Coordinates of C-alpha atoms in Angstrom, one line a residue:
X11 CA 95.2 39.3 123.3
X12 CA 91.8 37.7 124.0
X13 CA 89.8 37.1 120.7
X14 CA 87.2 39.4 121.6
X15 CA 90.0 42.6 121.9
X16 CA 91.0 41.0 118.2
X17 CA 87.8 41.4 116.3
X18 CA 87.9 44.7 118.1
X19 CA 91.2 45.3 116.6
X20 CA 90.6 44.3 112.9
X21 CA 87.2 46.3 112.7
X22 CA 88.9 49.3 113.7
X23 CA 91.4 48.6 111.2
X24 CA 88.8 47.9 108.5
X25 CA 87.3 51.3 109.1
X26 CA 91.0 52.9 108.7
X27 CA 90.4 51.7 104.6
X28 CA 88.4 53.7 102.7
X29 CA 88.3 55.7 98.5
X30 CA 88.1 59.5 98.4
X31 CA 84.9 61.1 96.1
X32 CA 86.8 62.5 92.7
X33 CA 85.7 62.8 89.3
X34 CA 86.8 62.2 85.6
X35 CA 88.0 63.9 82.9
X36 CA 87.7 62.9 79.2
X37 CA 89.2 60.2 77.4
X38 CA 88.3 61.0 74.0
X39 CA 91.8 60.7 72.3
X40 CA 92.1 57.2 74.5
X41 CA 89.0 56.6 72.3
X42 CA 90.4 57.2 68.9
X43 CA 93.5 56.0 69.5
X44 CA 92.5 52.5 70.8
X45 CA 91.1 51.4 67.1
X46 CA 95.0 52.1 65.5
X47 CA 96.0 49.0 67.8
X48 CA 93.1 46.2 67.5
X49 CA 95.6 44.7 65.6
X50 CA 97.4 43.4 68.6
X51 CA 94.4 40.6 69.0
X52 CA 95.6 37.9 66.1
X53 CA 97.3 35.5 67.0
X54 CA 99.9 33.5 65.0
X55 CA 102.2 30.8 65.7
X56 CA 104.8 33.2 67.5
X57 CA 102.6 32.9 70.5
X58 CA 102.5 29.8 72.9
X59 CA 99.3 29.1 75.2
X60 CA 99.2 27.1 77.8
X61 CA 96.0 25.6 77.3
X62 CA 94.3 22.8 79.0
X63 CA 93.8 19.8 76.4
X64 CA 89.4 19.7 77.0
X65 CA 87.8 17.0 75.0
X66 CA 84.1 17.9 74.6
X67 CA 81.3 15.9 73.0
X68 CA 80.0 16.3 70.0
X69 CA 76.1 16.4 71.7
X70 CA 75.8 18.4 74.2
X71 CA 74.1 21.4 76.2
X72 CA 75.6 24.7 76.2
X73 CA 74.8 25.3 79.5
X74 CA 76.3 22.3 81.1
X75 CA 79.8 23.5 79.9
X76 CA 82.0 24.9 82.4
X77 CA 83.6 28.0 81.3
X78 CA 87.3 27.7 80.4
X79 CA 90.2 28.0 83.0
X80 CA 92.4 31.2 82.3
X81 CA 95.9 30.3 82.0
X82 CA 98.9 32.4 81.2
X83 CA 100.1 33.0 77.9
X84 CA 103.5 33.9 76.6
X85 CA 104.3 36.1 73.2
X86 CA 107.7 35.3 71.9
X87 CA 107.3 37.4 69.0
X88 CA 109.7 40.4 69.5
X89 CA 108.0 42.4 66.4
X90 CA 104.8 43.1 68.9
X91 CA 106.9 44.9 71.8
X92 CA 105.8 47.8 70.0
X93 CA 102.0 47.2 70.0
X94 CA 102.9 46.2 73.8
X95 CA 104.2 49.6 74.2
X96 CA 101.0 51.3 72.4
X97 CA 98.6 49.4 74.6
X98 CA 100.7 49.7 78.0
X99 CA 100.9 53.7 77.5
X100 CA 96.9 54.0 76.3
X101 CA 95.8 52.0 79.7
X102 CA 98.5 54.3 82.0
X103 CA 96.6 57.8 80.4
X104 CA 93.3 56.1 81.5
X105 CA 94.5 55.2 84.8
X106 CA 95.4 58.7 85.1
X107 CA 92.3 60.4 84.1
X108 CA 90.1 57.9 86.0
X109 CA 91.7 58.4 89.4
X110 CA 93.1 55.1 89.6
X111 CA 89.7 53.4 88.1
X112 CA 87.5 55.3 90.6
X113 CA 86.1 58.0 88.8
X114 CA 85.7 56.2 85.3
X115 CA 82.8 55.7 83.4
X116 CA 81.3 52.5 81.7
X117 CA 83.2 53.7 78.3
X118 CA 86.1 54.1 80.0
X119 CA 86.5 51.1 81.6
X120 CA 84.9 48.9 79.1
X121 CA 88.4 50.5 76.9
X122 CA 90.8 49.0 80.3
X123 CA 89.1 45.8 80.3
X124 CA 89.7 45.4 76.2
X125 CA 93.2 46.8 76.8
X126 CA 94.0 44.6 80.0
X127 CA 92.7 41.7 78.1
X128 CA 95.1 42.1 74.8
X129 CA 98.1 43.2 77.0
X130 CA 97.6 39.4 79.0
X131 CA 97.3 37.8 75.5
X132 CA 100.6 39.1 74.5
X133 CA 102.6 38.5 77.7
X134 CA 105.9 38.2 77.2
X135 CA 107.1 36.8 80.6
X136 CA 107.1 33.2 81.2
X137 CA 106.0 32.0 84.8
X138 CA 104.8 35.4 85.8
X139 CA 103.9 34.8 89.3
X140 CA 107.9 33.5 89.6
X141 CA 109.0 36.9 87.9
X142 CA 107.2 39.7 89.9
X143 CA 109.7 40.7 92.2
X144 CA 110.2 43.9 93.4
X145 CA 108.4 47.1 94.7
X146 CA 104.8 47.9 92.4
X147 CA 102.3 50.8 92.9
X148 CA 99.1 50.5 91.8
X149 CA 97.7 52.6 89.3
X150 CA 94.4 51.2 88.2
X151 CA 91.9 48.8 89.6
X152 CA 88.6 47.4 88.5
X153 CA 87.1 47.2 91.6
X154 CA 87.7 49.4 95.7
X155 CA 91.5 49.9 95.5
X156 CA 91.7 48.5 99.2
X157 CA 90.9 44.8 98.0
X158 CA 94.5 44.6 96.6
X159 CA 95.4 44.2 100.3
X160 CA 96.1 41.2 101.8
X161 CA 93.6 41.4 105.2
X162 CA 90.9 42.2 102.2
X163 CA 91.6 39.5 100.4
X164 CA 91.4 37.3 103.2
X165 CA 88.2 38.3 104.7
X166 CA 86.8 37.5 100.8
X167 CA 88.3 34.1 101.3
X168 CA 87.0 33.2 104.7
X169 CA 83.4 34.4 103.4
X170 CA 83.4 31.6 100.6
X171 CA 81.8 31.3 97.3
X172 CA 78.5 30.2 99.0
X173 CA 78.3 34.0 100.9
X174 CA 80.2 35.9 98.1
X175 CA 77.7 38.5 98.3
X176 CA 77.9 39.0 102.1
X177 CA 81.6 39.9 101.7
X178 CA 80.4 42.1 98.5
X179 CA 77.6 43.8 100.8
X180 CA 80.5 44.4 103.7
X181 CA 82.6 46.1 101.1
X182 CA 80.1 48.3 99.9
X183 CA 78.9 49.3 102.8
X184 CA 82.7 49.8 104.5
X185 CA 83.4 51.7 101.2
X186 CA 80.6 53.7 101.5
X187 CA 81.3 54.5 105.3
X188 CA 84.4 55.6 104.4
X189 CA 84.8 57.9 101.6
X190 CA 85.6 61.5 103.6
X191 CA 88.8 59.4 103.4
X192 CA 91.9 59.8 101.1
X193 CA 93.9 57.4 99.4
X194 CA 97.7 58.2 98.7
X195 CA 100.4 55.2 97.4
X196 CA 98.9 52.0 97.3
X197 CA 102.2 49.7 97.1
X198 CA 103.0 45.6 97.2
X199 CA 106.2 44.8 97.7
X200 CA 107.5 41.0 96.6
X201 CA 110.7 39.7 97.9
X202 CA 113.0 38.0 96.1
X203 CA 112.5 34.6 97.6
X204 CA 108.9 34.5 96.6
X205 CA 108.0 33.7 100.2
X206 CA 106.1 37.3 101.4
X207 CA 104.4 40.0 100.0
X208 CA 103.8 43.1 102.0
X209 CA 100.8 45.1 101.1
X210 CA 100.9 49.4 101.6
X211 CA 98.0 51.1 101.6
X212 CA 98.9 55.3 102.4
X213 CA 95.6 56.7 104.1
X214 CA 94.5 60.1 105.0
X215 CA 91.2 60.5 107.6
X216 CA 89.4 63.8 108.8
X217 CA 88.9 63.8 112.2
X218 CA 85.8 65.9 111.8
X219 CA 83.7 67.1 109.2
X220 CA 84.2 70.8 108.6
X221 CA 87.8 70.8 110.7
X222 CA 90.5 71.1 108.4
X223 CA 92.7 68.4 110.6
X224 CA 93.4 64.6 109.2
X225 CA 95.0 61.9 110.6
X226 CA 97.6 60.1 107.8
X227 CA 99.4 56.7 108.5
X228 CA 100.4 53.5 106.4
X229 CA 98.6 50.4 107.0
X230 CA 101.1 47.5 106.4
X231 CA 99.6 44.2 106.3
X232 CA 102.1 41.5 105.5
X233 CA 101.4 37.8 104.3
X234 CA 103.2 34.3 103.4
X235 CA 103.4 34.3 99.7
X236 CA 103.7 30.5 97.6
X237 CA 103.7 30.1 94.1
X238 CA 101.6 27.2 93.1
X239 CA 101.7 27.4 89.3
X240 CA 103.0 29.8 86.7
X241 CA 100.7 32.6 87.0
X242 CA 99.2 31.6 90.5
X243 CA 100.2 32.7 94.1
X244 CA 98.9 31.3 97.3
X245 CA 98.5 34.4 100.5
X246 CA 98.1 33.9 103.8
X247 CA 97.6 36.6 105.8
X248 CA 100.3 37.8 108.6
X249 CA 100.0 40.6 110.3
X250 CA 99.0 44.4 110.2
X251 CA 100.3 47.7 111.2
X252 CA 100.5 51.4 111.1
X253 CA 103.3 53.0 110.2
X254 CA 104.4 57.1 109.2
X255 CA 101.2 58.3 111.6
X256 CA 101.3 62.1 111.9
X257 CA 99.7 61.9 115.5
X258 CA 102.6 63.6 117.5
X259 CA 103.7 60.5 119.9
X260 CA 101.4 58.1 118.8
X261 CA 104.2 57.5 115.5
X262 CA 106.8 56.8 117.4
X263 CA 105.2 54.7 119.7
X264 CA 104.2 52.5 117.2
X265 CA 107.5 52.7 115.5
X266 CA 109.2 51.7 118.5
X267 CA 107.5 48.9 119.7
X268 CA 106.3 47.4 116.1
X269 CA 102.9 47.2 117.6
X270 CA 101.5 44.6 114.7
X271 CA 97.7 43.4 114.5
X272 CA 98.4 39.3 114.1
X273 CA 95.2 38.7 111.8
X274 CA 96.4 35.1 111.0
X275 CA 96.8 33.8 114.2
X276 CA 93.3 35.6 115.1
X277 CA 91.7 33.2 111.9
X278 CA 93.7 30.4 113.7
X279 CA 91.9 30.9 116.9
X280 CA 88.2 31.4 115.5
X281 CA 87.4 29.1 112.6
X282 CA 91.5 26.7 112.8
X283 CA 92.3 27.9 110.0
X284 CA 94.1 30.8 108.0
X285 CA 92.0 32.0 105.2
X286 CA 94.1 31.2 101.5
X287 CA 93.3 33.8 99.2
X288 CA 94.3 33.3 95.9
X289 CA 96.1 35.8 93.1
X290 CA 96.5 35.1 89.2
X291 CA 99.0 37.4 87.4
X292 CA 98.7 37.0 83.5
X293 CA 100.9 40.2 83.0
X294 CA 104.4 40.9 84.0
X295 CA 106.7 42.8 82.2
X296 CA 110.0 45.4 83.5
X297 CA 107.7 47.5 83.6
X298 CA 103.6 46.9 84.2
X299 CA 102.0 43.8 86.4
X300 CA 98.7 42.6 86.0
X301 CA 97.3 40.6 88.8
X302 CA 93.7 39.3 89.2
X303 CA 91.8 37.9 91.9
X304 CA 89.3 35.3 92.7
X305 CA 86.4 37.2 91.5
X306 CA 88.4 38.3 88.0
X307 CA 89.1 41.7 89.7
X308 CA 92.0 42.9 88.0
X309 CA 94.3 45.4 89.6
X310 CA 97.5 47.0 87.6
X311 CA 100.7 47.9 89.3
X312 CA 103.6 49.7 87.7
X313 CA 106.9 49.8 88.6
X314 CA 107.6 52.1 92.1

């Protein structure tokens, strides 16, 4: 496929993604009941951090510091499973009544943030990005759902620091484009090897406005999956396809002949290169993942 019919390809596909318009219902007891467990923030010997050892000045400008790394930590205290529990079933109610995160408002997701960041401080998995096997669905997420994906997270690693805010603006404005669209399962599947991760991402798209006719599928996008440290994964970006279309002919079409989008080796032909985007999970459990990306995104999957 020539590179041109490949940019032609993707930006169809990037218009597939879009959120669907919602709203939110109260979180008042999440409110109430979030003070009964601010407990969960000490921290005692049972905990160990890995923690880089810096050795700052005594003189110095505050402004000159860089700001900490965030590394993984582990809670080997079995008496806080409990609070563990309290905290993971408070931030699943608020997923709930926020739509996934899409409908919630400052309050509410100023109360995920302080729960997300307690539940990471009292991890109890060590080498999370090692332990994360298995099938997840998301069910919150602090920024557009459809970032969790691998192509997304590629095109914000092939933008670069220096143009964050042009990838930031082609969000928006894709987001924005998009939202007659609905959003079903969002899924990420890890193998057991640690060597893929396959991203699904259940769509459904009005032909029309006004016609009560919409178009469903499953964009798959798969990528090469490394772990580089103990919370840290490495993507690159494989391919991308449709699957579960209810276009009569068009699904088994595509079923049959695995018709697949090769993104990577379309980044290999323009700029040499696959794009490496980069995933931190500071929360795994049986049960609950937290995974954050480059720009401290933070997306939470549960068990599927």
């Amino acid at each position: 496929m020539l590179p041109t019919q490949l940019l032609l390809s993707m930006f169809c596909f990037f218009a597939m993604h879009g959120e669907t318009s919602c709203f939110s219902t109260g979180s008042q007891g999440v409110i109430s009941n979030l003070s009964s467990i601010r407990r969960c923030q000490r921290h005692g010997p049972s905990r160990i951090f890995s923690m880089p050892d810096d050795d700052y000045p005594s003189d110095y400008d505050a402004d000159d510091l860089q700001p900490p790394t965030k590394t993984v930590a582990v809670d080997i205290d079995e008496d806080d499973a409990a609070i563990r529990d309290e905290l993971k079933r408070e931030l699943i109610l608020l997923a709930s009544v926020t739509n996934r995160g899409m409908c919630a408002s400052t309050e509410e997701s100023n109360l995920v943030v302080d729960l997300v960041t307690q539940l990471e401080a009292l991890n109890p998995t060590a080498d999370p990005a090692s332990n994360s096997q298995g099938d997840w669905e998301l069910c919150y997420s602090s920024t557009q759902s459809f970032r969790s994906s691998p192509f997304f997270l590629a095109v914000r690693s092939f933008f670069g620091d220096e143009n964050k805010s042009m990838a930031e603006n082609a969000f928006d404005i894709h987001d924005r484009a998009t939202t007659a669209s609905r959003v079903g399962k969002v899924r990420q599947i890890i193998d057991e090897s640690n060597s893929e991760l396959v991203s699904e991402y259940e769509l459904s798209v009005g032909l029309m406005p006004g016609l009560p006719i919409r178009v469903k599928g499953t964009v798959v996008t798969s990528a090469e999956l490394r772990v580089i440290a103990p919370e840290t994964w490495e993507l690159k970006v494989k391919g991308t396809r449709v699957k579960g279309s209810n276009v009569p002919f068009f699904d088994q079409f595509l079923d049959d002949n695995a018709v697949e989008l090769p993104v990577g080796d379309f980044y290999q032909t323009v700029s040499g290169s696959v794009p490496i985007a980069v995933l931190k999970t500071f929360y795994v459990d049986e049960a609950l993942r937290i995974t954050r990306d480059v720009d401290d995104n933070f997306f939470v999957f549960t068990r599927a």
